[in-house]
Amino acid sequence: HALGNRGTVTEASGFNPEEDAQKLYSAMKGTGTNEATIIEILAHRTIAQRLKIKEAFKQSVGKELFDCLKSELTGNFEKVAVGLMMPAPVYDAYELRNAIKGAGTEEACLIDILASRSNAEMKEIVATYKKENGKSLEDDVCGDTSGMFQRVLVSLLTAGRDESTKVDEAQAVQDAKDIYEAGEAHWGTDEVKFLTVLCVRNRNHLLRVFQEYQKISGRDIEDSIKREMSGCLEDVFLAIVKCLKNKPAFFAERLYKSMKGLGTTDSVLIRIMVARAEIDMLDIKAEFLKIYGKTLHSFIKGDTSGDYRKILLELCGGEK
């Protein structure tokens, strides 16, 4: 099955993994590569179906499809194709590993993934990371980050957010007061208070807290975070709040920012298009249009080129 029911990528009917494996093999053998076939198959199969193709390919060709794609393709197109071959937690773990290793740390990747995944998703990511890398994700995150930003990420990694739907009215008022007093009300911000409330309470409760906060302080919680904090800490708290309010809108904004202005932040564009294609891409597209008055499709089309553009547009699924 597909990972969600609001994706642009859905199960292909009349699916035949052996046939797909053969087509992919033919597309890659000899000189030159038939990219159109690769796009047609990979972008129109669910992850579950791609994994069946992967098995069939190995059986009939005696090679890993993943390795063949890596050696045949290049650049951003390769990154998309390779990403599409991984189950969701494997892709997230792979992205996190790449964000951490190497010279600098790509904090945006840590924030995008860790602030937006559910408890169940987070537990799978943590387990997968350990299995794939032989190290704990928490240790790697701690080795590469510091201060309060690190503490927020460690809290998110515990995947312990309350997932009930009940709102404790008195507690919501208290939480709003606590955050207000920790930030706007005095010099120096007590960030731990923000962490405790934003990383532990359930979504419905927090939406109530945000309403109360607006009443007490006269401003949106997001504005206060921007005023009170800076850098990665500001980014991660904003991401948490935005994901709680409206996750597809959060991703729409990340996509918009990855493409607007000069140059494209391909890492962000690829990560979101690959990771959300089967989950909530329809909602992300709708939010994008609502917020920016332009389609996601038109943005991708104007900002990318070649086979990379073609496969992203297929994942985006139609112009509307």
Tab-separated table of C-alpha atoms in Angstrom:
chain	number	residue	atom	x	y	z
A	1	HIS	CA	0.000	0.000	0.000
A	2	ALA	CA	0.925	3.647	-0.265
A	3	LEU	CA	2.203	5.320	2.917
A	4	GLY	CA	-0.713	7.718	3.056
A	5	ASN	CA	-3.824	8.515	1.073
A	6	ARG	CA	-2.957	12.107	0.148
A	7	GLY	CA	0.006	11.345	-2.082
A	8	THR	CA	0.526	11.938	-5.799
A	9	VAL	CA	2.250	8.571	-6.100
A	10	THR	CA	-0.280	5.755	-5.807
A	11	GLU	CA	-0.256	2.039	-6.486
A	12	ALA	CA	0.153	1.159	-10.161
A	13	SER	CA	-2.577	-1.189	-11.338
A	14	GLY	CA	-1.684	-4.330	-13.282
A	15	PHE	CA	1.692	-4.177	-11.590
A	16	ASN	CA	4.272	-6.687	-12.804
A	17	PRO	CA	7.605	-6.379	-10.983
A	18	GLU	CA	9.406	-8.826	-13.280
A	19	GLU	CA	8.390	-6.831	-16.336
A	20	ASP	CA	9.425	-3.532	-14.697
A	21	ALA	CA	12.781	-5.059	-13.717
A	22	GLN	CA	13.384	-6.133	-17.316
A	23	LYS	CA	12.450	-2.702	-18.658
A	24	LEU	CA	14.824	-1.026	-16.205
A	25	TYR	CA	17.609	-3.440	-17.115
A	26	SER	CA	17.114	-2.733	-20.827
A	27	ALA	CA	17.055	1.000	-20.110
A	28	MET	CA	20.487	0.820	-18.498
A	29	LYS	CA	22.433	-1.868	-20.363
A	30	GLY	CA	24.845	-1.048	-23.158
A	31	THR	CA	25.870	2.512	-23.948
A	32	GLY	CA	23.604	5.356	-22.977
A	33	THR	CA	20.647	5.247	-20.637
A	34	ASN	CA	16.967	5.479	-21.432
A	35	GLU	CA	16.020	7.954	-18.707
A	36	ALA	CA	12.393	8.179	-19.826
A	37	THR	CA	11.800	4.527	-18.882
A	38	ILE	CA	13.431	5.018	-15.488
A	39	ILE	CA	11.237	8.052	-14.792
A	40	GLU	CA	8.092	6.325	-16.033
A	41	ILE	CA	8.594	3.349	-13.731
A	42	LEU	CA	10.098	4.866	-10.577
A	43	ALA	CA	7.770	7.864	-10.362
A	44	HIS	CA	4.618	5.785	-10.847
A	45	ARG	CA	5.144	2.985	-8.341
A	46	THR	CA	4.768	3.068	-4.575
A	47	ILE	CA	7.745	2.304	-2.357
A	48	ALA	CA	6.281	-1.144	-1.648
A	49	GLN	CA	6.089	-1.790	-5.395
A	50	ARG	CA	9.628	-0.478	-5.995
A	51	LEU	CA	10.932	-2.896	-3.380
A	52	LYS	CA	9.310	-5.767	-5.284
A	53	ILE	CA	10.984	-4.515	-8.479
A	54	LYS	CA	14.269	-4.398	-6.585
A	55	GLU	CA	13.889	-8.085	-5.633
A	56	ALA	CA	12.867	-9.101	-9.160
A	57	PHE	CA	15.812	-7.168	-10.607
A	58	LYS	CA	18.296	-8.881	-8.316
A	59	GLN	CA	16.796	-12.259	-9.150
A	60	SER	CA	16.807	-11.834	-12.922
A	61	VAL	CA	19.943	-9.721	-13.375
A	62	GLY	CA	22.082	-10.778	-10.412
A	63	LYS	CA	22.861	-7.172	-9.493
A	64	GLU	CA	21.429	-4.590	-7.115
A	65	LEU	CA	19.127	-2.125	-8.892
A	66	PHE	CA	20.292	0.530	-6.423
A	67	ASP	CA	23.931	0.101	-7.525
A	68	CYS	CA	23.010	0.128	-11.221
A	69	LEU	CA	21.071	3.381	-10.823
A	70	LYS	CA	23.991	4.896	-8.928
A	71	SER	CA	26.503	3.975	-11.603
A	72	GLU	CA	24.300	4.863	-14.601
A	73	LEU	CA	22.826	8.170	-13.431
A	74	THR	CA	24.413	11.398	-12.225
A	75	GLY	CA	23.673	14.615	-10.393
A	76	ASN	CA	20.303	15.540	-8.962
A	77	PHE	CA	18.448	13.075	-11.160
A	78	GLU	CA	20.487	10.268	-9.576
A	79	LYS	CA	19.726	11.606	-6.082
A	80	VAL	CA	15.975	11.482	-6.749
A	81	ALA	CA	16.064	8.013	-8.326
A	82	VAL	CA	18.197	6.564	-5.538
A	83	GLY	CA	15.970	8.186	-2.886
A	84	LEU	CA	12.871	6.655	-4.452
A	85	MET	CA	14.351	3.172	-4.001
A	86	MET	CA	14.485	3.476	-0.206
A	87	PRO	CA	11.734	2.754	2.317
A	88	ALA	CA	10.759	5.925	4.209
A	89	PRO	CA	12.758	5.355	7.429
A	90	VAL	CA	15.792	4.254	5.408
A	91	TYR	CA	15.634	7.421	3.298
A	92	ASP	CA	15.272	9.620	6.383
A	93	ALA	CA	18.181	7.853	8.116
A	94	TYR	CA	20.283	8.180	4.941
A	95	GLU	CA	19.532	11.905	4.682
A	96	LEU	CA	20.332	12.453	8.366
A	97	ARG	CA	23.623	10.577	8.028
A	98	ASN	CA	24.619	12.700	5.042
A	99	ALA	CA	23.641	15.877	6.892
A	100	ILE	CA	25.859	14.957	9.834
A	101	LYS	CA	28.943	13.497	8.185
A	102	GLY	CA	31.303	15.671	6.205
A	103	ALA	CA	32.625	19.088	7.075
A	104	GLY	CA	29.679	21.214	8.171
A	105	THR	CA	26.337	19.953	9.398
A	106	GLU	CA	23.276	20.581	7.301
A	107	GLU	CA	21.077	21.709	10.185
A	108	ALA	CA	18.137	22.315	7.852
A	109	CYS	CA	17.972	18.590	7.166
A	110	LEU	CA	17.979	17.681	10.870
A	111	ILE	CA	15.219	20.219	11.491
A	112	ASP	CA	13.069	19.271	8.463
A	113	ILE	CA	13.047	15.612	9.411
A	114	LEU	CA	13.095	15.610	13.203
A	115	ALA	CA	10.471	18.343	13.649
A	116	SER	CA	7.978	16.783	11.241
A	117	ARG	CA	7.913	13.039	11.840
A	118	SER	CA	5.380	11.253	14.050
A	119	ASN	CA	6.460	9.197	17.067
A	120	ALA	CA	6.065	5.954	15.115
A	121	GLU	CA	8.093	7.339	12.202
A	122	MET	CA	10.762	8.632	14.579
A	123	LYS	CA	11.155	5.268	16.321
A	124	GLU	CA	11.656	3.583	12.947
A	125	ILE	CA	14.203	6.202	11.884
A	126	VAL	CA	16.184	5.738	15.111
A	127	ALA	CA	16.189	1.932	14.756
A	128	THR	CA	17.067	2.089	11.048
A	129	TYR	CA	19.877	4.563	11.618
A	130	LYS	CA	21.454	2.262	14.188
A	131	LYS	CA	21.109	-0.742	11.886
A	132	GLU	CA	22.516	1.048	8.837
A	133	ASN	CA	25.333	2.976	10.535
A	134	GLY	CA	26.199	0.930	13.608
A	135	LYS	CA	25.980	4.109	15.700
A	136	SER	CA	23.131	5.750	17.513
A	137	LEU	CA	21.500	8.745	15.870
A	138	GLU	CA	21.437	10.524	19.219
A	139	ASP	CA	25.199	10.129	19.628
A	140	ASP	CA	25.825	11.411	16.111
A	141	VAL	CA	23.476	14.367	16.594
A	142	CYS	CA	25.145	15.207	19.914
A	143	GLY	CA	28.592	14.986	18.360
A	144	ASP	CA	27.602	17.546	15.756
A	145	THR	CA	25.370	20.044	17.546
A	146	SER	CA	25.474	21.894	20.840
A	147	GLY	CA	23.584	23.934	23.389
A	148	MET	CA	19.838	24.264	23.495
A	149	PHE	CA	19.496	23.327	19.811
A	150	GLN	CA	21.049	19.956	20.624
A	151	ARG	CA	18.698	19.504	23.582
A	152	VAL	CA	15.621	20.127	21.435
A	153	LEU	CA	16.793	17.538	18.885
A	154	VAL	CA	17.529	15.002	21.634
A	155	SER	CA	14.040	15.570	23.023
A	156	LEU	CA	12.483	15.068	19.569
A	157	LEU	CA	14.497	11.867	19.100
A	158	THR	CA	12.931	10.299	22.190
A	159	ALA	CA	9.677	10.192	20.178
A	160	GLY	CA	7.786	10.737	23.388
A	161	ARG	CA	5.269	13.406	22.447
A	162	ASP	CA	1.834	12.808	23.962
A	163	GLU	CA	-0.296	11.569	21.072
A	164	SER	CA	-3.694	11.747	22.733
A	165	THR	CA	-6.206	14.372	21.611
A	166	LYS	CA	-7.360	15.647	24.976
A	167	VAL	CA	-6.945	19.271	25.938
A	168	ASP	CA	-6.423	20.151	29.571
A	169	GLU	CA	-7.839	23.695	29.663
A	170	ALA	CA	-6.220	24.748	32.929
A	171	GLN	CA	-2.881	23.290	31.830
A	172	ALA	CA	-3.136	25.034	28.449
A	173	VAL	CA	-3.559	28.399	30.143
A	174	GLN	CA	-0.674	27.597	32.486
A	175	ASP	CA	1.555	26.492	29.578
A	176	ALA	CA	0.811	29.715	27.693
A	177	LYS	CA	1.666	31.755	30.804
A	178	ASP	CA	4.853	29.768	31.366
A	179	ILE	CA	6.067	30.339	27.823
A	180	TYR	CA	5.094	34.011	27.978
A	181	GLU	CA	6.956	34.496	31.229
A	182	ALA	CA	9.924	32.533	29.919
A	183	GLY	CA	10.192	34.799	26.883
A	184	GLU	CA	8.381	38.054	26.214
A	185	ALA	CA	7.896	38.954	29.858
A	186	HIS	CA	11.510	39.315	30.868
A	187	TRP	CA	15.066	39.792	29.706
A	188	GLY	CA	16.757	36.604	28.572
A	189	THR	CA	14.683	33.700	27.409
A	190	ASP	CA	14.238	30.527	29.442
A	191	GLU	CA	14.358	28.172	26.468
A	192	VAL	CA	13.819	25.004	28.506
A	193	LYS	CA	10.232	26.098	29.170
A	194	PHE	CA	9.654	26.329	25.424
A	195	LEU	CA	11.226	22.911	24.946
A	196	THR	CA	9.118	21.249	27.638
A	197	VAL	CA	5.845	22.594	26.312
A	198	LEU	CA	6.552	22.367	22.566
A	199	CYS	CA	8.161	18.916	22.544
A	200	VAL	CA	6.017	17.055	25.052
A	201	ARG	CA	2.361	18.167	24.808
A	202	ASN	CA	-0.080	16.768	22.250
A	203	ARG	CA	-1.104	18.643	19.125
A	204	ASN	CA	-4.674	19.606	20.116
A	205	HIS	CA	-3.451	20.826	23.477
A	206	LEU	CA	-0.738	22.940	21.855
A	207	LEU	CA	-3.119	24.527	19.358
A	208	ARG	CA	-5.102	25.611	22.433
A	209	VAL	CA	-1.890	26.863	24.085
A	210	PHE	CA	-1.140	28.953	20.975
A	211	GLN	CA	-4.601	30.577	21.176
A	212	GLU	CA	-4.093	31.374	24.852
A	213	TYR	CA	-0.621	32.701	24.128
A	214	GLN	CA	-2.048	35.088	21.554
A	215	LYS	CA	-4.519	36.343	24.174
A	216	ILE	CA	-1.931	36.886	26.878
A	217	SER	CA	0.843	38.371	24.760
A	218	GLY	CA	-1.075	39.930	21.885
A	219	ARG	CA	1.140	38.135	19.378
A	220	ASP	CA	1.430	34.881	17.560
A	221	ILE	CA	3.751	32.324	19.142
A	222	GLU	CA	5.771	32.305	15.889
A	223	ASP	CA	6.440	36.044	16.159
A	224	SER	CA	7.626	35.625	19.716
A	225	ILE	CA	9.984	32.817	18.768
A	226	LYS	CA	11.438	35.045	16.032
A	227	ARG	CA	11.895	37.915	18.494
A	228	GLU	CA	13.273	35.838	21.339
A	229	MET	CA	15.577	33.427	19.561
A	230	SER	CA	17.974	33.175	16.675
A	231	GLY	CA	19.831	30.699	14.520
A	232	CYS	CA	19.108	26.982	14.561
A	233	LEU	CA	17.181	27.149	17.814
A	234	GLU	CA	14.752	29.644	16.303
A	235	ASP	CA	14.493	27.472	13.177
A	236	VAL	CA	13.728	24.267	15.043
A	237	PHE	CA	11.101	25.825	17.348
A	238	LEU	CA	9.422	27.500	14.354
A	239	ALA	CA	9.435	24.194	12.465
A	240	ILE	CA	7.823	22.400	15.421
A	241	VAL	CA	5.092	25.040	15.720
A	242	LYS	CA	4.439	25.124	11.966
A	243	CYS	CA	4.240	21.334	11.719
A	244	LEU	CA	1.752	21.242	14.586
A	245	LYS	CA	-0.410	23.944	13.020
A	246	ASN	CA	-0.339	22.667	9.443
A	247	LYS	CA	2.278	20.183	8.261
A	248	PRO	CA	1.572	20.433	4.491
A	249	ALA	CA	1.867	24.237	4.756
A	250	PHE	CA	5.229	23.794	6.500
A	251	PHE	CA	6.500	21.695	3.590
A	252	ALA	CA	5.001	24.100	1.037
A	253	GLU	CA	6.962	26.945	2.624
A	254	ARG	CA	10.179	24.908	2.678
A	255	LEU	CA	9.705	24.117	-1.031
A	256	TYR	CA	8.969	27.750	-1.850
A	257	LYS	CA	12.070	28.953	-0.021
A	258	SER	CA	14.208	26.294	-1.718
A	259	MET	CA	13.280	27.732	-5.124
A	260	LYS	CA	12.550	31.439	-4.791
A	261	GLY	CA	15.269	33.942	-5.568
A	262	LEU	CA	18.581	33.033	-7.149
A	263	GLY	CA	19.633	29.427	-7.232
A	264	THR	CA	17.859	26.375	-5.896
A	265	THR	CA	18.523	24.495	-2.679
A	266	ASP	CA	18.254	21.133	-4.398
A	267	SER	CA	18.863	19.110	-1.240
A	268	VAL	CA	15.651	20.491	0.306
A	269	LEU	CA	13.648	20.228	-2.906
A	270	ILE	CA	14.678	16.604	-3.469
A	271	ARG	CA	14.179	15.558	0.144
A	272	ILE	CA	10.628	16.853	0.343
A	273	MET	CA	9.531	15.681	-3.114
A	274	VAL	CA	10.854	12.170	-2.471
A	275	ALA	CA	9.761	11.839	1.161
A	276	ARG	CA	6.235	13.282	0.819
A	277	ALA	CA	5.234	11.971	-2.641
A	278	GLU	CA	3.277	9.108	-1.158
A	279	ILE	CA	2.078	10.808	2.006
A	280	ASP	CA	0.668	14.314	1.566
A	281	MET	CA	1.907	15.825	-1.706
A	282	LEU	CA	-1.676	16.648	-2.773
A	283	ASP	CA	-2.110	18.732	0.381
A	284	ILE	CA	1.314	20.341	-0.001
A	285	LYS	CA	0.400	21.401	-3.559
A	286	ALA	CA	-2.925	22.834	-2.393
A	287	GLU	CA	-1.251	24.796	0.406
A	288	PHE	CA	1.446	26.035	-1.974
A	289	LEU	CA	-1.165	27.428	-4.345
A	290	LYS	CA	-3.152	28.941	-1.485
A	291	ILE	CA	-0.179	30.676	0.132
A	292	TYR	CA	1.798	31.763	-2.943
A	293	GLY	CA	-0.857	32.029	-5.666
A	294	LYS	CA	1.268	29.903	-8.006
A	295	THR	CA	1.396	26.162	-8.527
A	296	LEU	CA	4.216	24.040	-7.158
A	297	HIS	CA	4.368	22.513	-10.650
A	298	SER	CA	5.131	25.905	-12.247
A	299	PHE	CA	7.827	26.616	-9.655
A	300	ILE	CA	9.596	23.299	-10.201
A	301	LYS	CA	9.305	23.703	-13.965
A	302	GLY	CA	10.874	27.157	-13.855
A	303	ASP	CA	13.640	26.220	-11.463
A	304	THR	CA	14.954	22.877	-12.704
A	305	SER	CA	15.855	21.280	-16.030
A	306	GLY	CA	16.441	18.017	-17.869
A	307	ASP	CA	15.568	14.604	-16.453
A	308	TYR	CA	15.771	16.018	-12.944
A	309	ARG	CA	12.922	18.373	-13.819
A	310	LYS	CA	10.974	15.574	-15.519
A	311	ILE	CA	11.070	13.204	-12.561
A	312	LEU	CA	10.219	15.952	-10.048
A	313	LEU	CA	7.234	17.012	-12.158
A	314	GLU	CA	6.023	13.401	-12.247
A	315	LEU	CA	6.312	13.235	-8.450
A	316	CYS	CA	4.492	16.558	-8.251
A	317	GLY	CA	1.747	14.888	-10.294
A	318	GLY	CA	-0.038	17.142	-12.751
A	319	GLU	CA	-0.208	20.883	-13.120
A	320	LYS	CA	-3.093	21.525	-10.782
